[in-house]
Structure formats: C-alpha cells, structure tokens
Amino acid sequence: MIDMIYETFNPKIHDVFKVAKLVYDVDYRTFDMLFKTPQKAIETIARDLPKRGLGDYLKVILNDDNEIIGVLMIYTADTSHKFYLKSPKLLIVDILDHFVLCDIEDDDLYLAEIAIDENLRGQGIGRKVVGDVINYAKSKNYKRVTIDADFRNKGAKSLYEKIGFKVFNKKRVKIAGFERGMSNMELIL
C-alpha cells in the first residue's frame, strides 16, 4: 500500500490542472453534458479552483514522492461557503448538486468528493482514504459520516457498502433529457 500524505490544496504549490482533472473525474458525466470537451471542462475547473475559497476542505493526497495521487473534499454543517463569480456552467453543476447531494446535519462529516488517479485505481487506495476519513471523524466526535454514490457508479456504491455505509435516501433530478441521481449513504459512528 502506498503511504499517503494529506495536504490542504494550495494553488501556488500544487498542480491545479491535475487537481482539476481529478475533480472532473468525480462528475465527468455532468461536466461532459455542459462542456463541449473534457479539456474545456478541466480548464474551467482549473480557473475556478484558486477562487473557491475552500479553506481546509479540499485536500490533495500525495505519495512519498510528493506527487498528487488523489483529492478529497469534506464538509461539516458549519462549513461556510465563499460566494464568488464563477462560470455559468459551474454554477449549473452547483445547482444540480443542491438537488441530489446529502443534506449535512449537525455532527456529520460529509465526504463530498474523493478521486484517485486513474492509473492507481483498484489498488485499495480509495478504501484506505475512506477509512482515514472515518477515523478522523471518530477522533473529532462526529456522529455520522455521509457520502453520495451516483446511481450510475455501481463500483463506488459497492465499495461504500463493503466499508459499512448504508443508503438512507435517494435523490434524483431530471431536466429535459438529462437525469442525475444519487444514493445518499451514511455510516453511523
């Protein structure tokens, strides 16, 4: 297993395009619907990342050689969001997210995004990251960890179920020919 280091994302020192590619990978179907090409989506995300004001919530996952191997985004009920001018297409993604993602309750740690470099998938890294998040949540006395699994991503849902998460809600939004749905999942601590 690869040793991992979690660092708060800093656009001055971390590869913004690598992080943008990983953010794209989490929700590529929605980005592909809105942007003409994956490259356009990744470029737009890369321009947006330094403006997000993510504070301590976006982590890059580094290996021993200080290379980015993944990203992780976590939120709590008291997380404040910084409002800023963004691409209209990214605003649409935020609106769609509002309708399908977990509602964050007091005492929840919400694992909003997790993405592992595509060349490293299937090696247990995602499972290890989720385990680290659960251990962190326990150490901070959170009562529940929540996560979403896209209806179309059976592999993620299966992984989360093997770790112990259970579906507590399902949300779906349909607009014209586009449909997006999530299984909202929880692990009671």
mmCIF file of C-alpha atoms in Angstrom, residues 4 6 22-23 25-27 58-59 61 69-74 110-117 121 124-133 147-148 153 156 159-160 163:
data_model
loop_
_atom_site.group_PDB
_atom_site.id
_atom_site.type_symbol
_atom_site.label_atom_id
_atom_site.label_comp_id
_atom_site.label_asym_id
_atom_site.label_seq_id
_atom_site.Cartn_x
_atom_site.Cartn_y
_atom_site.Cartn_z
ATOM 1 C CA MET A 4 -0.289 8.848 1.738
ATOM 2 C CA TYR A 6 -2.989 14.726 3.072
ATOM 3 C CA LEU A 22 -9.466 14.681 -10.564
ATOM 4 C CA VAL A 23 -12.439 16.958 -9.727
ATOM 5 C CA ASP A 25 -13.353 12.620 -12.883
ATOM 6 C CA VAL A 26 -15.770 12.686 -9.910
ATOM 7 C CA ASP A 27 -18.623 14.061 -12.024
ATOM 8 C CA LEU A 58 -10.066 20.407 -0.278
ATOM 9 C CA LYS A 59 -7.176 18.075 0.359
ATOM 10 C CA ILE A 61 -3.491 13.221 -1.491
ATOM 11 C CA ILE A 69 -2.433 10.774 -6.418
ATOM 12 C CA GLY A 70 -5.920 11.947 -5.459
ATOM 13 C CA VAL A 71 -8.192 14.585 -3.988
ATOM 14 C CA LEU A 72 -10.573 14.614 -1.073
ATOM 15 C CA MET A 73 -13.205 17.200 -0.116
ATOM 16 C CA ILE A 74 -15.009 17.138 3.232
ATOM 17 C CA TYR A 110 -19.704 14.822 4.726
ATOM 18 C CA LEU A 111 -17.258 13.230 2.303
ATOM 19 C CA ALA A 112 -18.192 15.356 -0.713
ATOM 20 C CA GLU A 113 -15.579 14.191 -3.198
ATOM 21 C CA ILE A 114 -12.961 11.543 -3.447
ATOM 22 C CA ALA A 115 -10.981 10.839 -6.595
ATOM 23 C CA ILE A 116 -7.921 8.681 -7.100
ATOM 24 C CA ASP A 117 -5.613 8.981 -10.101
ATOM 25 C CA ARG A 121 -7.420 2.771 -9.103
ATOM 26 C CA GLY A 124 -7.233 -0.176 -2.348
ATOM 27 C CA ILE A 125 -6.274 3.499 -2.128
ATOM 28 C CA GLY A 126 -9.889 4.729 -2.187
ATOM 29 C CA ARG A 127 -10.808 2.293 0.571
ATOM 30 C CA LYS A 128 -7.836 3.492 2.645
ATOM 31 C CA VAL A 129 -8.801 7.158 2.143
ATOM 32 C CA VAL A 130 -12.400 6.499 3.217
ATOM 33 C CA GLY A 131 -11.064 4.600 6.246
ATOM 34 C CA ASP A 132 -8.819 7.531 7.137
ATOM 35 C CA VAL A 133 -11.817 9.897 6.895
ATOM 36 C CA ILE A 147 -21.249 10.219 1.234
ATOM 37 C CA ASP A 148 -23.023 10.087 -2.129
ATOM 38 C CA ASN A 153 -21.395 4.317 -10.357
ATOM 39 C CA ALA A 156 -18.374 3.251 -5.677
ATOM 40 C CA LEU A 159 -17.160 -0.104 -2.071
ATOM 41 C CA TYR A 160 -19.015 2.135 0.389
ATOM 42 C CA ILE A 163 -16.982 -0.417 4.315
#
